mmCIF file of C-alpha atoms in Angstrom:
data_model
loop_
_atom_site.group_PDB
_atom_site.id
_atom_site.type_symbol
_atom_site.label_atom_id
_atom_site.label_comp_id
_atom_site.label_asym_id
_atom_site.label_seq_id
_atom_site.Cartn_x
_atom_site.Cartn_y
_atom_site.Cartn_z
ATOM 1 C CA MET H 29 206.544 31.557 92.994
ATOM 2 C CA LEU H 30 203.361 31.379 95.078
ATOM 3 C CA ASN H 31 202.616 28.020 93.530
ATOM 4 C CA GLY H 32 205.966 26.584 94.550
ATOM 5 C CA GLY H 33 208.128 27.489 91.538
ATOM 6 C CA HIS H 34 211.898 27.222 91.951
ATOM 7 C CA LEU H 35 213.254 29.576 89.230
ATOM 8 C CA VAL H 36 213.283 32.538 91.635
ATOM 9 C CA SER H 37 216.259 34.051 93.451
ATOM 10 C CA ASP H 38 216.388 33.939 97.221
ATOM 11 C CA GLU H 39 216.296 37.744 97.390
ATOM 12 C CA ALA H 40 213.178 37.969 95.189
ATOM 13 C CA ARG H 41 211.508 35.283 97.256
ATOM 14 C CA ARG H 42 212.199 37.175 100.485
ATOM 15 C CA ARG H 43 210.804 40.409 99.045
ATOM 16 C CA VAL H 44 207.591 38.750 97.893
ATOM 17 C CA GLU H 45 207.121 36.957 101.218
ATOM 18 C CA ARG H 46 207.634 40.265 103.063
ATOM 19 C CA ALA H 47 205.041 41.962 100.850
ATOM 20 C CA ILE H 48 202.562 39.146 101.519
ATOM 21 C CA ALA H 49 203.024 39.503 105.266
ATOM 22 C CA GLU H 50 202.652 43.303 105.144
ATOM 23 C CA THR H 51 199.566 43.435 102.909
ATOM 24 C CA GLY H 52 197.714 40.367 104.245
ATOM 25 C CA TYR H 53 197.441 38.964 100.712
ATOM 26 C CA VAL H 54 195.617 35.653 100.267
ATOM 27 C CA VAL H 55 195.432 33.514 97.155
ATOM 28 C CA SER H 56 192.310 34.128 95.080
ATOM 29 C CA SER H 57 190.130 31.020 95.068
ATOM 30 C CA SER H 58 188.688 32.079 91.700
ATOM 31 C CA ALA H 59 192.133 32.355 90.178
ATOM 32 C CA ARG H 60 193.146 29.017 91.664
ATOM 33 C CA SER H 61 189.987 27.409 90.247
ATOM 34 C CA LEU H 62 190.811 28.755 86.791
ATOM 35 C CA ALA H 63 194.317 27.368 87.046
ATOM 36 C CA THR H 64 193.387 23.927 88.384
ATOM 37 C CA GLY H 65 190.015 23.398 86.699
ATOM 38 C CA ARG H 66 188.461 22.678 90.101
ATOM 39 C CA SER H 67 185.888 24.539 92.162
ATOM 40 C CA GLY H 68 187.592 23.842 95.485
ATOM 41 C CA SER H 69 184.346 22.733 97.155
ATOM 42 C CA VAL H 70 182.315 19.571 97.765
ATOM 43 C CA GLY H 71 178.553 19.046 97.718
ATOM 44 C CA PHE H 72 176.499 17.308 100.429
ATOM 45 C CA LEU H 73 173.419 16.099 98.539
ATOM 46 C CA LEU H 74 170.434 14.884 100.564
ATOM 47 C CA THR H 75 167.756 13.199 98.438
ATOM 48 C CA GLU H 76 164.955 13.718 100.961
ATOM 49 C CA SER H 77 162.535 16.527 101.776
ATOM 50 C CA GLN H 78 163.897 19.702 103.315
ATOM 51 C CA GLN H 79 161.851 19.005 106.451
ATOM 52 C CA SER H 80 163.675 15.707 106.985
ATOM 53 C CA LEU H 81 166.910 17.654 107.431
ATOM 54 C CA PHE H 82 165.408 19.123 110.602
ATOM 55 C CA ASP H 83 163.384 16.099 111.770
ATOM 56 C CA ASP H 84 166.031 13.392 111.461
ATOM 57 C CA PRO H 85 169.185 14.177 113.479
ATOM 58 C CA ASN H 86 171.236 11.645 111.508
ATOM 59 C CA PHE H 87 171.433 13.935 108.497
ATOM 60 C CA ALA H 88 172.674 16.898 110.524
ATOM 61 C CA THR H 89 175.209 14.657 112.268
ATOM 62 C CA LEU H 90 176.571 13.426 108.942
ATOM 63 C CA TYR H 91 176.728 16.962 107.582
ATOM 64 C CA ARG H 92 178.612 18.291 110.612
ATOM 65 C CA GLY H 93 181.078 15.411 110.467
ATOM 66 C CA ALA H 94 181.731 15.847 106.750
ATOM 67 C CA ALA H 95 182.067 19.630 107.100
ATOM 68 C CA ALA H 96 184.615 19.184 109.904
ATOM 69 C CA ALA H 97 186.605 16.617 107.915
ATOM 70 C CA LEU H 98 186.706 18.932 104.886
ATOM 71 C CA ALA H 99 187.542 21.999 106.983
ATOM 72 C CA ARG H 100 190.720 20.252 108.105
ATOM 73 C CA ARG H 101 191.605 20.128 104.413
ATOM 74 C CA ASP H 102 190.560 23.761 103.824
ATOM 75 C CA LEU H 103 187.588 22.782 101.645
ATOM 76 C CA PRO H 104 184.024 24.116 102.077
ATOM 77 C CA LEU H 105 180.941 21.892 102.011
ATOM 78 C CA VAL H 106 177.869 22.986 100.052
ATOM 79 C CA LEU H 107 174.506 21.730 101.379
ATOM 80 C CA MET H 108 172.047 20.657 98.662
ATOM 81 C CA VAL H 109 168.595 19.125 99.185
ATOM 82 C CA ALA H 110 166.778 17.353 96.340
ATOM 83 C CA GLY H 111 163.451 16.189 97.715
ATOM 84 C CA THR H 112 161.364 17.027 94.632
ATOM 85 C CA PRO H 113 161.886 16.535 90.872
ATOM 86 C CA ALA H 114 162.301 20.306 90.431
ATOM 87 C CA GLU H 115 164.953 20.492 93.153
ATOM 88 C CA ARG H 116 166.722 17.481 91.676
ATOM 89 C CA ALA H 117 166.826 19.007 88.188
ATOM 90 C CA GLN H 118 168.146 22.313 89.524
ATOM 91 C CA ILE H 119 170.870 20.670 91.600
ATOM 92 C CA LEU H 120 171.962 18.351 88.804
ATOM 93 C CA ARG H 121 172.403 21.377 86.541
ATOM 94 C CA TYR H 122 174.454 23.070 89.255
ATOM 95 C CA VAL H 123 176.620 20.008 89.851
ATOM 96 C CA GLY H 124 176.975 19.272 86.156
ATOM 97 C CA ALA H 125 178.249 22.810 85.553
ATOM 98 C CA GLY H 126 181.246 22.033 87.760
ATOM 99 C CA HIS H 127 180.359 24.172 90.770
ATOM 100 C CA VAL H 128 181.511 21.351 93.070
ATOM 101 C CA ASP H 129 184.352 18.887 92.575
ATOM 102 C CA GLY H 130 182.426 15.936 93.955
ATOM 103 C CA VAL H 131 179.324 14.880 95.849
ATOM 104 C CA LEU H 132 178.637 13.159 99.158
ATOM 105 C CA LEU H 133 175.276 11.521 98.409
ATOM 106 C CA VAL H 134 173.010 10.831 101.392
ATOM 107 C CA SER H 135 169.833 8.702 101.641
ATOM 108 C CA THR H 136 169.631 7.046 98.247
ATOM 109 C CA HIS H 137 166.629 4.979 97.163
ATOM 110 C CA ALA H 138 166.564 2.194 94.580
ATOM 111 C CA GLY H 139 165.636 3.633 91.209
ATOM 112 C CA ASP H 140 166.393 7.227 92.214
ATOM 113 C CA PRO H 141 167.382 8.992 88.947
ATOM 114 C CA THR H 142 169.858 11.137 90.894
ATOM 115 C CA VAL H 143 172.289 8.219 91.130
ATOM 116 C CA GLN H 144 172.238 7.503 87.412
ATOM 117 C CA ALA H 145 172.467 11.204 86.534
ATOM 118 C CA LEU H 146 175.591 11.648 88.662
ATOM 119 C CA LEU H 147 177.127 8.575 87.049
ATOM 120 C CA ASP H 148 176.217 9.810 83.559
ATOM 121 C CA GLN H 149 177.758 13.219 84.298
ATOM 122 C CA GLN H 150 180.864 11.471 85.646
ATOM 123 C CA VAL H 151 180.679 13.499 88.850
ATOM 124 C CA PRO H 152 182.906 11.949 91.562
ATOM 125 C CA THR H 153 180.374 10.663 94.103
ATOM 126 C CA ILE H 154 180.439 8.648 97.313
ATOM 127 C CA SER H 155 177.166 7.396 98.781
ATOM 128 C CA CYS H 156 176.234 7.097 102.439
ATOM 129 C CA GLY H 157 174.716 3.631 102.405
ATOM 130 C CA VAL H 158 174.746 1.151 99.560
ATOM 131 C CA PRO H 159 173.424 2.775 96.340
ATOM 132 C CA LEU H 160 171.075 -0.039 95.377
ATOM 133 C CA GLY H 161 171.471 -0.977 91.726
ATOM 134 C CA ALA H 162 174.758 0.913 91.419
ATOM 135 C CA GLU H 163 176.891 -0.924 93.967
ATOM 136 C CA GLU H 164 179.532 -1.833 91.361
ATOM 137 C CA ARG H 165 179.749 1.665 89.883
ATOM 138 C CA MET H 166 179.572 4.032 92.864
ATOM 139 C CA GLY H 167 181.643 3.978 96.031
ATOM 140 C CA TYR H 168 179.952 4.020 99.408
ATOM 141 C CA VAL H 169 180.376 3.928 103.163
ATOM 142 C CA THR H 170 177.868 2.111 105.333
ATOM 143 C CA ALA H 171 177.370 0.568 108.732
ATOM 144 C CA ASP H 172 176.942 -3.202 108.810
ATOM 145 C CA ASP H 173 173.140 -3.035 108.812
ATOM 146 C CA ARG H 174 172.518 -6.752 108.499
ATOM 147 C CA ARG H 175 174.739 -7.663 111.417
ATOM 148 C CA GLY H 176 173.157 -4.839 113.420
ATOM 149 C CA GLY H 177 169.715 -6.269 112.718
ATOM 150 C CA ARG H 178 170.854 -9.696 113.879
ATOM 151 C CA ASP H 179 172.444 -8.328 117.041
ATOM 152 C CA MET H 180 169.343 -6.383 118.048
ATOM 153 C CA ALA H 181 166.977 -9.280 117.380
ATOM 154 C CA ARG H 182 169.137 -11.603 119.470
ATOM 155 C CA HIS H 183 169.345 -9.049 122.267
ATOM 156 C CA LEU H 184 165.565 -8.652 122.452
ATOM 157 C CA LEU H 185 165.095 -12.424 122.530
ATOM 158 C CA ASP H 186 167.792 -12.811 125.175
ATOM 159 C CA CYS H 187 166.045 -10.172 127.291
ATOM 160 C CA GLY H 188 162.846 -12.230 127.303
ATOM 161 C CA ALA H 189 160.811 -11.308 124.212
ATOM 162 C CA SER H 190 158.760 -14.252 122.965
ATOM 163 C CA VAL H 191 156.539 -12.512 120.394
ATOM 164 C CA LEU H 192 158.988 -10.300 118.517
ATOM 165 C CA GLY H 193 157.982 -7.766 115.890
ATOM 166 C CA MET H 194 159.828 -5.310 113.667
ATOM 167 C CA ILE H 195 159.187 -1.969 112.006
ATOM 168 C CA SER H 196 161.656 -1.837 109.122
ATOM 169 C CA GLY H 197 162.678 1.117 107.009
ATOM 170 C CA PRO H 198 161.599 1.613 103.376
ATOM 171 C CA ALA H 199 162.148 -1.456 101.214
ATOM 172 C CA ASP H 200 163.873 0.667 98.556
ATOM 173 C CA THR H 201 166.738 1.647 100.872
ATOM 174 C CA SER H 202 169.749 -0.454 101.778
ATOM 175 C CA GLY H 203 169.217 0.120 105.500
ATOM 176 C CA GLY H 204 165.559 -0.865 105.223
ATOM 177 C CA ARG H 205 166.425 -4.088 103.439
ATOM 178 C CA GLU H 206 169.509 -5.136 105.365
ATOM 179 C CA ARG H 207 168.235 -4.488 108.895
ATOM 180 C CA LEU H 208 165.133 -6.533 108.083
ATOM 181 C CA ALA H 209 167.302 -9.270 106.571
ATOM 182 C CA GLY H 210 169.340 -9.428 109.786
ATOM 183 C CA PHE H 211 166.159 -9.649 111.860
ATOM 184 C CA LEU H 212 164.899 -12.519 109.686
ATOM 185 C CA ASP H 213 168.266 -14.288 109.985
ATOM 186 C CA VAL H 214 167.443 -14.647 113.676
ATOM 187 C CA VAL H 215 163.667 -15.194 113.766
ATOM 188 C CA GLY H 216 163.414 -17.188 110.528
ATOM 189 C CA GLU H 217 161.758 -16.542 107.180
ATOM 190 C CA GLY H 218 158.559 -18.187 108.423
ATOM 191 C CA HIS H 219 158.047 -15.473 111.047
ATOM 192 C CA ASP H 220 154.434 -14.260 111.311
ATOM 193 C CA PRO H 221 154.219 -11.499 108.636
ATOM 194 C CA ARG H 222 151.710 -9.604 110.799
ATOM 195 C CA LEU H 223 154.583 -8.853 113.168
ATOM 196 C CA ILE H 224 156.543 -6.980 110.471
ATOM 197 C CA GLU H 225 155.633 -3.544 109.123
ATOM 198 C CA HIS H 226 157.452 -1.116 106.855
ATOM 199 C CA ALA H 227 157.611 2.601 107.611
ATOM 200 C CA ASP H 228 159.288 5.662 106.144
ATOM 201 C CA TYR H 229 161.850 6.581 108.820
ATOM 202 C CA THR H 230 159.466 9.167 110.299
ATOM 203 C CA ARG H 231 157.927 9.326 113.761
ATOM 204 C CA GLU H 232 154.409 9.489 112.295
ATOM 205 C CA GLY H 233 155.014 6.500 110.050
ATOM 206 C CA ALA H 234 156.201 4.449 113.022
ATOM 207 C CA VAL H 235 153.130 5.400 115.076
ATOM 208 C CA ARG H 236 150.859 4.022 112.338
ATOM 209 C CA ALA H 237 152.987 0.893 111.864
ATOM 210 C CA THR H 238 152.957 0.171 115.608
ATOM 211 C CA GLU H 239 149.192 0.555 115.717
ATOM 212 C CA ARG H 240 148.840 -1.974 112.888
ATOM 213 C CA ILE H 241 151.073 -4.500 114.651
ATOM 214 C CA LEU H 242 149.204 -4.063 117.952
ATOM 215 C CA SER H 243 145.894 -4.566 116.166
ATOM 216 C CA ALA H 244 147.083 -7.763 114.458
ATOM 217 C CA ARG H 245 149.157 -9.184 117.331
ATOM 218 C CA PRO H 246 148.159 -7.646 120.683
ATOM 219 C CA ASP H 247 150.341 -10.262 122.398
ATOM 220 C CA ILE H 248 153.556 -8.700 121.083
ATOM 221 C CA ASP H 249 156.176 -8.274 123.824
ATOM 222 C CA GLY H 250 159.243 -7.176 121.841
ATOM 223 C CA LEU H 251 159.694 -4.666 119.019
ATOM 224 C CA PHE H 252 162.765 -3.816 116.930
ATOM 225 C CA VAL H 253 162.438 -0.494 115.106
ATOM 226 C CA ALA H 254 164.893 0.325 112.304
ATOM 227 C CA SER H 255 165.692 3.889 113.445
ATOM 228 C CA ASP H 256 165.670 5.800 116.709
ATOM 229 C CA LEU H 257 163.336 8.456 115.304
ATOM 230 C CA MET H 258 160.835 5.722 114.469
ATOM 231 C CA ALA H 259 161.447 4.047 117.826
ATOM 232 C CA ALA H 260 160.348 7.295 119.495
ATOM 233 C CA GLY H 261 157.135 7.082 117.466
ATOM 234 C CA ALA H 262 156.654 3.443 118.442
ATOM 235 C CA LEU H 263 157.128 4.391 122.099
ATOM 236 C CA GLU H 264 154.384 7.003 121.706
ATOM 237 C CA ALA H 265 151.988 4.498 120.120
ATOM 238 C CA LEU H 266 152.680 1.857 122.767
ATOM 239 C CA ALA H 267 152.002 4.357 125.552
ATOM 240 C CA ALA H 268 148.726 5.390 123.904
ATOM 241 C CA ALA H 269 147.696 1.721 123.830
ATOM 242 C CA GLY H 270 148.504 1.290 127.518
ATOM 243 C CA ARG H 271 151.576 -0.845 126.855
ATOM 244 C CA ARG H 272 154.524 -0.052 129.112
ATOM 245 C CA VAL H 273 158.155 -0.148 127.985
ATOM 246 C CA PRO H 274 160.005 -2.251 129.059
ATOM 247 C CA GLN H 275 157.557 -3.961 131.448
ATOM 248 C CA ASP H 276 155.086 -5.044 128.738
ATOM 249 C CA VAL H 277 157.087 -4.564 125.522
ATOM 250 C CA LEU H 278 160.849 -4.538 125.044
ATOM 251 C CA LEU H 279 161.908 -1.903 122.522
ATOM 252 C CA GLY H 280 165.054 -1.541 120.410
ATOM 253 C CA GLY H 281 166.078 1.094 117.875
ATOM 254 C CA PHE H 282 168.934 1.764 115.466
ATOM 255 C CA ASP H 283 171.405 4.688 115.045
ATOM 256 C CA ASP H 284 172.152 5.891 118.612
ATOM 257 C CA SER H 285 170.792 9.342 117.754
ATOM 258 C CA ALA H 286 169.674 11.977 120.248
ATOM 259 C CA HIS H 287 166.207 10.420 120.295
ATOM 260 C CA ALA H 288 167.521 7.234 121.907
ATOM 261 C CA GLY H 289 169.076 8.933 124.901
ATOM 262 C CA SER H 290 166.413 11.595 125.454
ATOM 263 C CA SER H 291 163.327 9.372 125.285
ATOM 264 C CA ARG H 292 161.701 8.178 128.495
ATOM 265 C CA PRO H 293 162.506 5.410 128.951
ATOM 266 C CA SER H 294 165.797 5.726 127.086
ATOM 267 C CA ILE H 295 165.995 3.405 124.087
ATOM 268 C CA THR H 296 168.388 0.513 123.565
ATOM 269 C CA THR H 297 169.860 0.904 120.089
ATOM 270 C CA MET H 298 172.530 -0.064 117.576
ATOM 271 C CA ARG H 299 175.131 2.695 117.331
ATOM 272 C CA GLN H 300 176.196 3.750 113.857
ATOM 273 C CA PRO H 301 179.714 5.277 113.893
ATOM 274 C CA PHE H 302 178.620 8.498 112.190
ATOM 275 C CA ASP H 303 181.922 10.269 112.824
ATOM 276 C CA ARG H 304 183.830 7.508 111.061
ATOM 277 C CA ILE H 305 181.223 7.302 108.291
ATOM 278 C CA SER H 306 181.630 11.017 107.546
ATOM 279 C CA GLU H 307 185.413 10.846 107.663
ATOM 280 C CA GLU H 308 185.569 7.802 105.395
ATOM 281 C CA MET H 309 183.139 9.350 102.903
ATOM 282 C CA VAL H 310 185.332 12.441 102.645
ATOM 283 C CA ARG H 311 188.509 10.358 102.321
ATOM 284 C CA LEU H 312 187.074 8.179 99.556
ATOM 285 C CA LEU H 313 185.658 11.169 97.696
ATOM 286 C CA LEU H 314 188.925 13.115 97.737
ATOM 287 C CA ASP H 315 190.748 9.998 96.545
ATOM 288 C CA LEU H 316 188.227 9.692 93.724
ATOM 289 C CA ILE H 317 188.582 13.366 92.779
ATOM 290 C CA ASP H 318 192.349 12.868 92.642
ATOM 291 C CA GLY H 319 191.924 9.911 90.292
ATOM 292 C CA ARG H 320 192.744 7.123 92.709
ATOM 293 C CA GLY H 321 189.589 5.117 92.001
ATOM 294 C CA THR H 322 186.523 4.281 94.064
ATOM 295 C CA ALA H 323 186.005 1.897 96.969
ATOM 296 C CA ALA H 324 183.455 0.675 99.513
ATOM 297 C CA VAL H 325 183.795 0.664 103.301
ATOM 298 C CA VAL H 326 181.589 -1.261 105.738
ATOM 299 C CA LEU H 327 181.878 -0.238 109.398
ATOM 300 C CA PRO H 328 180.651 -2.192 112.437
ATOM 301 C CA SER H 329 177.621 -1.140 114.473
ATOM 302 C CA GLU H 330 177.557 -1.506 118.264
ATOM 303 C CA LEU H 331 174.794 -2.483 120.698
ATOM 304 C CA VAL H 332 174.041 0.228 123.283
ATOM 305 C CA VAL H 333 171.834 -1.072 126.095
ATOM 306 C CA ARG H 334 169.472 1.367 127.801
ATOM 307 C CA GLU H 335 166.258 1.294 129.838
ATOM 308 C CA SER H 336 163.908 0.038 127.107
ATOM 309 C CA THR H 337 165.242 -3.522 127.356
ATOM 310 C CA SER H 338 166.108 -3.583 131.071
ATOM 311 C CA ARG H 339 163.350 -5.221 133.108
#
């Protein structure tokens, strides 16, 4: 009867409902799992170091959004971090044993064995960002990184930059590739390669990349950085070199994270709709768990103008 059966008299139903109200009975999740063959939970799998969970606010924002979206459906979210081979092996055993019904996969890199392992185990999975090399086999939700790169490059040029550089993300990530591709759509493939550096989405990596660009092209007067965390590092390196933002160098970031608004000066950025990304990832994953097939969603990014490009 508790599962919605109809072969029960009205009197029996009333008695059972009264007993439930009086005793505070709740359905056993373990019993329900045995009956349905499901765990009743979802995994949030971050394929980065544990420290990155604390350093990069984007990951926490995505986790909070996904947890809230699942809570509205009465499903818990299990946080899993696989930044080392040992952690990856442990988590894949856990997932493969059926302890979660599906996985929200965050921060994939090209060639990461985690993607292939989840596909081989037939674990319902939705990626945040394009899972490079598995785009046709794994669903995903992403911001329009290429268009965002184009919009930021055009904005910096429109604001007066004449020697425009970029610090892109890792070349083995979809965001790293697509934001750089958008930048090159605007400045041209023949752009001075000394004005482009790759970094690892960390503040420290951006400091070193900025120093290399300044050494090679001290005349730089505009810099697009592929994340706000890295833009904060670039701001630090520019200040150490005596270059003022925005008076000497215009600076743009990407994400619209807390770093953009709290930096001094505040950083112009491309806003990723993290709330919608989380919600869409959860929606696609639950559809996939229910057998409705996979899909991909691309959401628009939005230019947010702040002090770092306002002369």
